XYZ file of C-alpha atoms in Angstrom:
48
model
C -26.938 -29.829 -67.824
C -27.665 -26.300 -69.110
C -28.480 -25.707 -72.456
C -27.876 -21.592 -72.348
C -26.346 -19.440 -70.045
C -28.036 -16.601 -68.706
C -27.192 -14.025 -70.629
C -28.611 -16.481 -73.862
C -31.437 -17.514 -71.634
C -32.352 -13.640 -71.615
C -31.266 -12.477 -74.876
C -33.676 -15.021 -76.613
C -36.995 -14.391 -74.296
C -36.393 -10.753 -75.058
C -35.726 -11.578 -79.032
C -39.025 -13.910 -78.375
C -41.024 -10.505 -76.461
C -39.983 -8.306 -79.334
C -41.721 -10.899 -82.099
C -44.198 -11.005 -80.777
C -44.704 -7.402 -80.072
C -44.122 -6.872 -83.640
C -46.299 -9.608 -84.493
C -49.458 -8.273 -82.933
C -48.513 -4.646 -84.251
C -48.629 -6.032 -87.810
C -51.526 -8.050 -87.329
C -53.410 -5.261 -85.577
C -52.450 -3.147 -88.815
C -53.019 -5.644 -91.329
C -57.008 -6.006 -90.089
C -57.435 -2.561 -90.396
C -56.731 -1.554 -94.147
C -56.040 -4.220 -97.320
C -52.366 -4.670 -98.488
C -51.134 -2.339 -100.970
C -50.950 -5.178 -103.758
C -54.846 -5.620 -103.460
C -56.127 -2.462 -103.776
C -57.163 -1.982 -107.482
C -56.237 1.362 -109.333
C -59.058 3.102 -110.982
C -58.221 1.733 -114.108
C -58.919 -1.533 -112.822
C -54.824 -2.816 -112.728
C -53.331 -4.214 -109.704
C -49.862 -3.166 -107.753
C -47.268 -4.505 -109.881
């Protein structure tokens, strides 16, 4: 019994590919500089 046909069976692993591609991006950019709603104005307030 198949569960997807091939076309499904290679739309998803490419969907899957792509998340993860932008996973890692995000990650890789994410260790490199705060987010914006950390970083403290020199006033001392936050991002909204």
């Amino acid at each position: 019994m198949r569960l997807m046909s091939e076309k499904q069976l290679q739309a998803y692993l490419a969907a899957r590919d792509a998340l993860r591609r932008i996973k890692r991006t995000t990650e890789f950019f994410a260790a490199a500089s705060p987010p914006v709603a950390f970083k403290r104005f020199p006033e001392g307030r936050t991002n909204p």
